[in-house]
Coordinates of C-alpha atoms and ligand atoms in Angstrom, one line a residue:
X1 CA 46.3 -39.1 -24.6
X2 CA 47.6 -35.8 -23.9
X3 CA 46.2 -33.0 -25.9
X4 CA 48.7 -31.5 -28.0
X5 CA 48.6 -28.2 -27.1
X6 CA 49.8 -29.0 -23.7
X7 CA 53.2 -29.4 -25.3
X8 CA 55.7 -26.8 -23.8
X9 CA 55.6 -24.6 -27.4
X10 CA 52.2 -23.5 -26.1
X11 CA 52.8 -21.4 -23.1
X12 CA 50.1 -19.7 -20.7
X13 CA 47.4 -22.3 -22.3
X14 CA 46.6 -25.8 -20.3
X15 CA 44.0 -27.5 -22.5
X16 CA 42.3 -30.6 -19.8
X17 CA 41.0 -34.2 -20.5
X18 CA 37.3 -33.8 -21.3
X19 CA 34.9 -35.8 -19.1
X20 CA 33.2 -38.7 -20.9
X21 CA 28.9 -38.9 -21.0
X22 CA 28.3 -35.4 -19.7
X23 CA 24.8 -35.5 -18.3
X24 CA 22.4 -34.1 -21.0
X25 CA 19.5 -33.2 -18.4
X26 CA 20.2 -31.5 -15.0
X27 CA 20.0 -34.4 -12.4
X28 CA 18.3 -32.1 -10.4
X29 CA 15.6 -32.0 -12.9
X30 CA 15.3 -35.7 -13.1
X31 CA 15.1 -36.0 -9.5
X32 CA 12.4 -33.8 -9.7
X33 CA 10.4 -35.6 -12.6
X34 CA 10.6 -38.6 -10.8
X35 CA 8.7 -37.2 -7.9
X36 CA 6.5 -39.3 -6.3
X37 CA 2.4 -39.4 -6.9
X38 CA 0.4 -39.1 -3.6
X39 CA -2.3 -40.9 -3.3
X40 CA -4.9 -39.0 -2.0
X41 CA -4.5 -40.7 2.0
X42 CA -0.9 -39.3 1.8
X43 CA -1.6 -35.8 0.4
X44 CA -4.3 -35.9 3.4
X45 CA -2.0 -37.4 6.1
X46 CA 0.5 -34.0 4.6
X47 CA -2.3 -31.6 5.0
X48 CA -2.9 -32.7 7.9
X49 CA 0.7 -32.1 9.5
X50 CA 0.8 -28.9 8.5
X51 CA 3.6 -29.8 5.8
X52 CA 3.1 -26.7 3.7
X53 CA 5.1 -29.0 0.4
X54 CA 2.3 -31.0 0.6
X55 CA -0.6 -28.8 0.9
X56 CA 1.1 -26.3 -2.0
X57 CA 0.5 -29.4 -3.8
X58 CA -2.2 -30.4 -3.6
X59 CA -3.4 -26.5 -4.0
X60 CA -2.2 -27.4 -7.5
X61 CA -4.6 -30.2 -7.7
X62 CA -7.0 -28.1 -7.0
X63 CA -6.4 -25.6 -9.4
X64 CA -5.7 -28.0 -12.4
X65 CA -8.3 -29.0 -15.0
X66 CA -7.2 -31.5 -15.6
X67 CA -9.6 -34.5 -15.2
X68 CA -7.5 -36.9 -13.6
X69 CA -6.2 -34.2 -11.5
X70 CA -9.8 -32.8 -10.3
X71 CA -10.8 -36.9 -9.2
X72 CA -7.7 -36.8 -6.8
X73 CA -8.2 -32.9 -5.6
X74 CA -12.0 -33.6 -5.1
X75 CA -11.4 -36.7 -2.8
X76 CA -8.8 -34.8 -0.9
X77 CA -11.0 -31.9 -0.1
X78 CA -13.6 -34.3 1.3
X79 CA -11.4 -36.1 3.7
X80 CA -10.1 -32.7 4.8
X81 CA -13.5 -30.8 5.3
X82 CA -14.0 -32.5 8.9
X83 CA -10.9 -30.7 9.5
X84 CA -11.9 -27.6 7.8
X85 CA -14.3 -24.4 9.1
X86 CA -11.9 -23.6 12.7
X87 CA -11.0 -20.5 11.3
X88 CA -11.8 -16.3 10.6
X89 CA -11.6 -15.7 6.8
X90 CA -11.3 -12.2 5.9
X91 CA -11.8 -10.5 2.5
X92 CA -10.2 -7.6 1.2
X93 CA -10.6 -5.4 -1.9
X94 CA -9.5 -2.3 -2.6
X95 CA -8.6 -0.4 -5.8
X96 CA -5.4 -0.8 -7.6
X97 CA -3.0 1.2 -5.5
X98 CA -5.3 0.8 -2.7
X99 CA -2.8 -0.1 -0.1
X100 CA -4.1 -4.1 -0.3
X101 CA -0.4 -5.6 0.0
X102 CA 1.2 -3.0 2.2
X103 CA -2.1 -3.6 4.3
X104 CA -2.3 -7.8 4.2
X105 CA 1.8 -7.7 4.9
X106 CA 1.0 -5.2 8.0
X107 CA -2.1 -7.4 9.5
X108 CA -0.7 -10.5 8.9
X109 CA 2.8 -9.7 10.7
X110 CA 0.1 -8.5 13.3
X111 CA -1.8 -11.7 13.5
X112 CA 1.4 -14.2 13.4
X113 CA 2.7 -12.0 16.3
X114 CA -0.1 -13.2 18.0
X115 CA 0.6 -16.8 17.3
X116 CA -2.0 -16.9 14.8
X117 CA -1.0 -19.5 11.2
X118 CA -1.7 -17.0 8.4
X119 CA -3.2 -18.1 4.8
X120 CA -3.5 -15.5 2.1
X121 CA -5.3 -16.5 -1.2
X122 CA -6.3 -14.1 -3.8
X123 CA -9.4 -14.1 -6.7
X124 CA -8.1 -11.9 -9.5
X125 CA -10.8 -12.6 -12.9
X126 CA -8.4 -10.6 -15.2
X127 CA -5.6 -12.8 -14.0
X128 CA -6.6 -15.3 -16.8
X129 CA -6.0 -12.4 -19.9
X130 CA -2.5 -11.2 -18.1
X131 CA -1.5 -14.9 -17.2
X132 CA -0.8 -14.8 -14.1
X133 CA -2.1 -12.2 -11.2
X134 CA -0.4 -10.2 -9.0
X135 CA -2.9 -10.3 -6.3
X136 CA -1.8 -12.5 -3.8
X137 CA 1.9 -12.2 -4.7
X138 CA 5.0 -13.3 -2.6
X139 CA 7.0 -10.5 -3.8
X140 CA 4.1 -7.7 -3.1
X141 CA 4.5 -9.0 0.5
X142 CA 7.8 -8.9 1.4
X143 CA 7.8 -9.7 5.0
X144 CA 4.7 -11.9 5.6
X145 CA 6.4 -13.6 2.6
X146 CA 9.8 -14.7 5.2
X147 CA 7.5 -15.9 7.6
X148 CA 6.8 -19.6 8.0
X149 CA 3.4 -19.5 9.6
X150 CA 2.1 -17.9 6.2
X151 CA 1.0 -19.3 3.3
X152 CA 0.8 -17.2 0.4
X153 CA -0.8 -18.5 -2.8
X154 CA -1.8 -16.2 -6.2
X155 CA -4.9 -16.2 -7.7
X156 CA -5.7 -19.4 -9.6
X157 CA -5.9 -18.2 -13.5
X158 CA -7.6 -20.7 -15.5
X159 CA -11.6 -20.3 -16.2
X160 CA -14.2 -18.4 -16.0
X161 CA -14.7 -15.9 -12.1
X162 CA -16.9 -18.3 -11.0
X163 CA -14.3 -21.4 -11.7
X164 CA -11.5 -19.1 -10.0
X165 CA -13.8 -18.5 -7.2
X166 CA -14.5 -22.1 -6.9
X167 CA -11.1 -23.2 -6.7
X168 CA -10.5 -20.1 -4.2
X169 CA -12.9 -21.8 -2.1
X170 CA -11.7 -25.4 -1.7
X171 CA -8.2 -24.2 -0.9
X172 CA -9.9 -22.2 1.9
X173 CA -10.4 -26.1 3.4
X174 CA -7.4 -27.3 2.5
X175 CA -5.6 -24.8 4.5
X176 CA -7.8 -25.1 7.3
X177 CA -7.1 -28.5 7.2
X178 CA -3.4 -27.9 7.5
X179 CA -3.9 -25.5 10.4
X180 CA -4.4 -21.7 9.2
X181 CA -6.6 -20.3 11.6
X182 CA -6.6 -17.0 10.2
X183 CA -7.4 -16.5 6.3
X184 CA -7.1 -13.7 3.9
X185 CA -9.2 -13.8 0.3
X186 CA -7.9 -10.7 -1.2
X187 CA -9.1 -9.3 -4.6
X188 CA -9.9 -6.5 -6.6
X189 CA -12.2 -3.7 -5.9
X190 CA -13.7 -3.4 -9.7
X191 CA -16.2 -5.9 -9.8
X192 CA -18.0 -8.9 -9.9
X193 CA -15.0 -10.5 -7.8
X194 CA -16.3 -8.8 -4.7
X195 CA -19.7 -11.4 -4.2
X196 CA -17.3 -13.9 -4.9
X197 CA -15.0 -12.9 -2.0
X198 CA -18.0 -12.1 0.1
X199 CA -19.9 -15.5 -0.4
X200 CA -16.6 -17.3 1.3
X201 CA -15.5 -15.6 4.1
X202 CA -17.2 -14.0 7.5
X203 CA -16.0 -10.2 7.5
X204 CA -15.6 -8.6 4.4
X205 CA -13.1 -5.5 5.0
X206 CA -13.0 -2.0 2.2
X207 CA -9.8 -0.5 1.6
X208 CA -10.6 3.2 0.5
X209 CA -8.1 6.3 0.4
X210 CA -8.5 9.6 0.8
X211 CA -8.8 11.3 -2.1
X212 CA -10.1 15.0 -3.4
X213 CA -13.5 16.0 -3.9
X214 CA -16.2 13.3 -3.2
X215 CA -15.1 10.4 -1.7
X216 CA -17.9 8.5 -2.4
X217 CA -18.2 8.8 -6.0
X218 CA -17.3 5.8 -8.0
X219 CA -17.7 3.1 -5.3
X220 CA -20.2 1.1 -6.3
X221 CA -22.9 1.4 -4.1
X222 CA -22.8 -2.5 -3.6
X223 CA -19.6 -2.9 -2.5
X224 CA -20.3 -0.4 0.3
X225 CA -23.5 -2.6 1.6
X226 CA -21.1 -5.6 1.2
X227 CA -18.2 -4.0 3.9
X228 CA -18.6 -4.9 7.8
X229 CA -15.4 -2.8 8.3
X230 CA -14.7 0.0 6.3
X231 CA -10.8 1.4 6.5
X232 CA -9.2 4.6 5.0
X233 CA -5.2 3.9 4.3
X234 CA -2.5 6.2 4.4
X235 CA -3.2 8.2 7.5
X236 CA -0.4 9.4 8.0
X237 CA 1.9 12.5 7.4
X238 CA -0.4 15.3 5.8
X239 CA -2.5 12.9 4.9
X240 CA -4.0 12.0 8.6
X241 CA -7.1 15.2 8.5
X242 CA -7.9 14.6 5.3
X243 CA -8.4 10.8 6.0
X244 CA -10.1 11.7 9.3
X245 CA -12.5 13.7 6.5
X246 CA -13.2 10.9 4.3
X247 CA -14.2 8.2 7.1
X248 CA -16.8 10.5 8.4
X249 CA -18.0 11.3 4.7
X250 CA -18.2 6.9 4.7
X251 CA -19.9 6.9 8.4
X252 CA -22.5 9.8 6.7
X253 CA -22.9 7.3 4.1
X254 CA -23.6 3.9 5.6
X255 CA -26.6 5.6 8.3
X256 CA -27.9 5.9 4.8
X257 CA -27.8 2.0 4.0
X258 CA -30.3 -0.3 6.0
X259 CA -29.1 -2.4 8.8
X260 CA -27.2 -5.8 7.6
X261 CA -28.9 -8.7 8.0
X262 CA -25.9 -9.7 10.7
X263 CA -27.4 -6.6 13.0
X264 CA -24.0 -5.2 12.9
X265 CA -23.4 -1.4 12.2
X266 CA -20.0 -1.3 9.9
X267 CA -17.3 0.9 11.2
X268 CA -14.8 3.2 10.1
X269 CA -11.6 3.7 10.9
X270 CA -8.2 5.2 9.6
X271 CA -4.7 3.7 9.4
X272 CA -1.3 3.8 7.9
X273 CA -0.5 0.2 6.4
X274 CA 3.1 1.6 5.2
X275 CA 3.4 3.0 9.3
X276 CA 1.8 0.1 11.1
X277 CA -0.9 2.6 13.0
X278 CA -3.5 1.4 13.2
X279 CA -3.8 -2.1 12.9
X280 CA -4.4 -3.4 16.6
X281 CA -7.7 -1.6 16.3
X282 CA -8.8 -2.9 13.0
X283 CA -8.2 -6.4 14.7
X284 CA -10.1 -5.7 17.7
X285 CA -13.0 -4.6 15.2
X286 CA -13.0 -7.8 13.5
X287 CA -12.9 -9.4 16.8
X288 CA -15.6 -7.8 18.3
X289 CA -17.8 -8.7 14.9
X290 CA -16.8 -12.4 15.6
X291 CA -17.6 -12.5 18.8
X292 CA -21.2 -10.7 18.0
X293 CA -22.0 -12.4 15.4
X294 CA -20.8 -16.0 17.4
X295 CA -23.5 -15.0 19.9
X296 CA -26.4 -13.7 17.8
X297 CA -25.8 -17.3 15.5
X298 CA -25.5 -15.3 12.3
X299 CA -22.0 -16.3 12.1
X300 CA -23.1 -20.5 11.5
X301 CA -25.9 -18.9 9.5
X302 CA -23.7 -17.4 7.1
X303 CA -21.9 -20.4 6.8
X304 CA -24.2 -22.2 6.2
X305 CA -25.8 -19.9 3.7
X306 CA -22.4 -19.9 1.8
X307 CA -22.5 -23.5 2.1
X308 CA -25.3 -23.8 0.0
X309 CA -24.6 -20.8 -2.3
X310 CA -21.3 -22.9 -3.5
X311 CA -23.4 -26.2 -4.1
X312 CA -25.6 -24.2 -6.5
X313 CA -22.9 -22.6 -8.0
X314 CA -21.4 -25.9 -8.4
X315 CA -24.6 -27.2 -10.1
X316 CA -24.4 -24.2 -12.3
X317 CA -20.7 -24.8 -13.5
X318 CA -21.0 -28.1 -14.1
X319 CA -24.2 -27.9 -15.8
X320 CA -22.8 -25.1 -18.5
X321 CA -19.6 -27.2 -18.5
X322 CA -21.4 -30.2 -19.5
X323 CA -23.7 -28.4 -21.9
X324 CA -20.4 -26.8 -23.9
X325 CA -18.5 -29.9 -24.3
X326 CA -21.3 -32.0 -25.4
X327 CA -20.3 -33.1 -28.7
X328 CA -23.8 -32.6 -30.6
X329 CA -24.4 -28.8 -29.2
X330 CA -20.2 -28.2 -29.7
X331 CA -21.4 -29.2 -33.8
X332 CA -24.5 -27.4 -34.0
X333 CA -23.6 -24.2 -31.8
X334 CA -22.2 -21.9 -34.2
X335 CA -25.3 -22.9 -36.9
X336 CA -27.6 -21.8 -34.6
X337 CA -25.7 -18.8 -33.8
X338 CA -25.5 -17.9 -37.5
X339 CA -29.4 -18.4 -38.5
X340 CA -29.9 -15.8 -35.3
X341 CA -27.5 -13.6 -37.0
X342 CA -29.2 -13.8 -40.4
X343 CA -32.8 -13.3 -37.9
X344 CA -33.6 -16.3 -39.2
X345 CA -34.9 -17.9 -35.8
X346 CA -35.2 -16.0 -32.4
X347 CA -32.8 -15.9 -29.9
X348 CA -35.6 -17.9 -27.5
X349 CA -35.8 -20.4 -30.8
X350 CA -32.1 -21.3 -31.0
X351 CA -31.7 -21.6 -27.0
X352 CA -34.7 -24.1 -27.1
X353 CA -33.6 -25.9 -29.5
X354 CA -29.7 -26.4 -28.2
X355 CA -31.5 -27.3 -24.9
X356 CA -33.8 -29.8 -26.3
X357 CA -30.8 -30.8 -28.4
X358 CA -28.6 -31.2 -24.8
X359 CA -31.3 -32.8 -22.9
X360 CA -32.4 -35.3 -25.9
X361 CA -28.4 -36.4 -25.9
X362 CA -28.4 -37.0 -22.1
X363 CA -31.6 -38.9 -21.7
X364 CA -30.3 -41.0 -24.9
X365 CA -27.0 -41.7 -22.8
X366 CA -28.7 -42.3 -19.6
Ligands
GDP401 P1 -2.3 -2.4 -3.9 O1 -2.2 -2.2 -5.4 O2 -3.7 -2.1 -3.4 O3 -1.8 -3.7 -3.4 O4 -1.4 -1.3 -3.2 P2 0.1 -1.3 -2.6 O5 0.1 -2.0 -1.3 O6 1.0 -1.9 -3.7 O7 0.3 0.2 -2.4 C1 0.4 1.2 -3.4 C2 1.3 2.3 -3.0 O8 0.9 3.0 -1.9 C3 2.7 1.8 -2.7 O9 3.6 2.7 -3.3 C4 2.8 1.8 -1.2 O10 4.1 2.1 -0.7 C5 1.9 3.0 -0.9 N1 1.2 2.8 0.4 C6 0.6 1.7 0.9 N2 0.1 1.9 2.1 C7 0.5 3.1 2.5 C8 0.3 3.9 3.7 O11 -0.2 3.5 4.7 N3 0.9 5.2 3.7 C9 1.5 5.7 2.6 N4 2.0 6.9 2.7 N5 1.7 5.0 1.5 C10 1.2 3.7 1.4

């Protein structure tokens, strides 16, 4: 029926039929929720083709923690390892403000132009307390993020640094797997994040600025013996001397350190990220560390070093995992901790007997 204010009195106002069952949920949406499962062959068979869907996917696998989720992920990443290792993984860490995303968006134009696939992960340990990190972020890389040879993920955010780390890691494989040759692990230059960073890839790369006064004060001394490349950013403008300044204070500093165990002498060098000057250089340093440490075999030995450093700090996770989710320690936990409050056992005493108490409920379920 008509409505009745489309009768002539009601001038200047046309009042249409409604439509019948309007759609309550976006039919894009259920399209979506009805998205297939992969099996783990099909996510593999993805990887494998480079479809970067596919591989974002199963990067989400990875990351979950889920249980179901972690069966899946874990099967993928060992059909994909033979596939994995054919590539040069980078770290980078620099201070907040640093330089690290005009820097990774600089070098990684730089290395697609050279026909290289680009991935660029990130390990950000406060990225759990903010929800969400910036490192690693599309939008902090504006023109790497256009490209389609680059794959740019965030930091995962659940769990403890070594869990992040962990999960960092694997995707390192999976992206190998899908054909990255080249791979960035950026993160943070505050912390503990830097061992992470350095016990996955094979040149670990220092983002400093040039600053007033000392410019060695308040970098932790480790960090420095960690670097094969050191690089002072923002040479450029009025900037350039006093950069030129602080990379010899830095080359001062390192004849200071023993000789790495690679038998490589780090070097310094300036650049402007912002300006592109710079860059080509940097590359042929890492190059040239490559290529020496290729022929002296410390390059497979720090593989394989890492290698093992990842199974034991597998072991360790899922020991402390298994030990805080055991139902009988969950229940007597917080006792224990209150009788060491009220000193009335030790420290040593209430860690013995939560151990014994762990390792009496295994060897029952065994
Ligand atoms: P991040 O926090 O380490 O990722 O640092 P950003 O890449 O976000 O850079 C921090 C600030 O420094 C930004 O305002 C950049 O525009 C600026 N910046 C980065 N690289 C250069 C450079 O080479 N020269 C100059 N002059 N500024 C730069």
């Amino acid at each position: 029926m008509e409505h009745p204010e489309n009768d002539e009195l009601y001038r200047g106002l046309k009042v249409n039929k409604g439509i019948s069952g309007v759609p309550t949920v976006n039919p894009y949406l259920t399209k979506r929720l009805q998205r297939k499962e992969y099996s783990p062959s099909e996510f593999v068979e993805g990887i494998l083709k480079g479809d970067i869907t596919t591989l974002s996917q199963a990067v989400t696998l990875v990351e979950s923690s889920k249980y179901e989720h972690q069966q899946i992920a874990q099967e993928v990443i060992e059909k994909c390892l033979p596939h994995a290792g054919r590539s040069v993984r980078v770290g980078i860490t620099g201070v907040p403000g640093a330089g690290k995303s005009t820097s990774i968006d600089a070098f990684g134009i730089y290395m697609i132009e050279q026909g290289h696939r680009l991935a660029v992960l990130a390990i950000d340990p406060s990225s759990e307390r903010s929800k969400g990190s910036i490192l690693g972020d599309k939008t902090r890389m504006e023109e790497l993020s256009r490209e389609k040879n680059a794959f740019i993920r965030p930091s995962p955010s659940a769990g403890s640094l070594g869990g992040v780390a962990r999960r960092t890691r694997e995707t390192i494989v999976l992206c190998e797997a899908a054909g990255f040759d080249t791979i960035f692990v950026e993160t943070v230059g505050v912390g503990q994040s830097e061992t992470a960073v350095h016990s996955m890839v094979d040149f670990f790369l220092l983002i400093q600025l040039a600053g007033t006064g000392d410019e060695l004060q308040g970098i932790k001394r480790g960090i420095m013996e960690m670097a094969d490349g050191i690089i002072i950013n923002k040479a450029d403008g009025d900037n350039v001397d006093k950069a030129k300044l602080a990379a010899n204070q830095f080359r001062n500093a390192l004849h200071l350190f023993p000789l790495p165990e690679s038998g490589w002498t780090p070097q310094v060098l300036t650049y402007s990220g912002y300006y592109k000057l710079g860059v080509v250089e940097i590359w042929k340093m890492i190059d040239e560390y490559i290529a020496f440490t290729k022929n002296s075999g410390y390059f497979d030995l720090k593989r394989n070093d890492q290698s093992k450093y990842w199974m034991y700090e597998s072991i360790n996770d899922t020991l402390r995992d298994t030990f805080y989710h055991t139902p009988a320690v969950v229940d007597r936990l917080k006792e224990a901790e209150q009788q060491v409050l009220n000193n009335e056992i030790s420290s040593f005493v209430a860690a013995k007997q939560m151990m014994d108490l762990f390792l009496g409920n295994i060897s029952k379920n065994v």
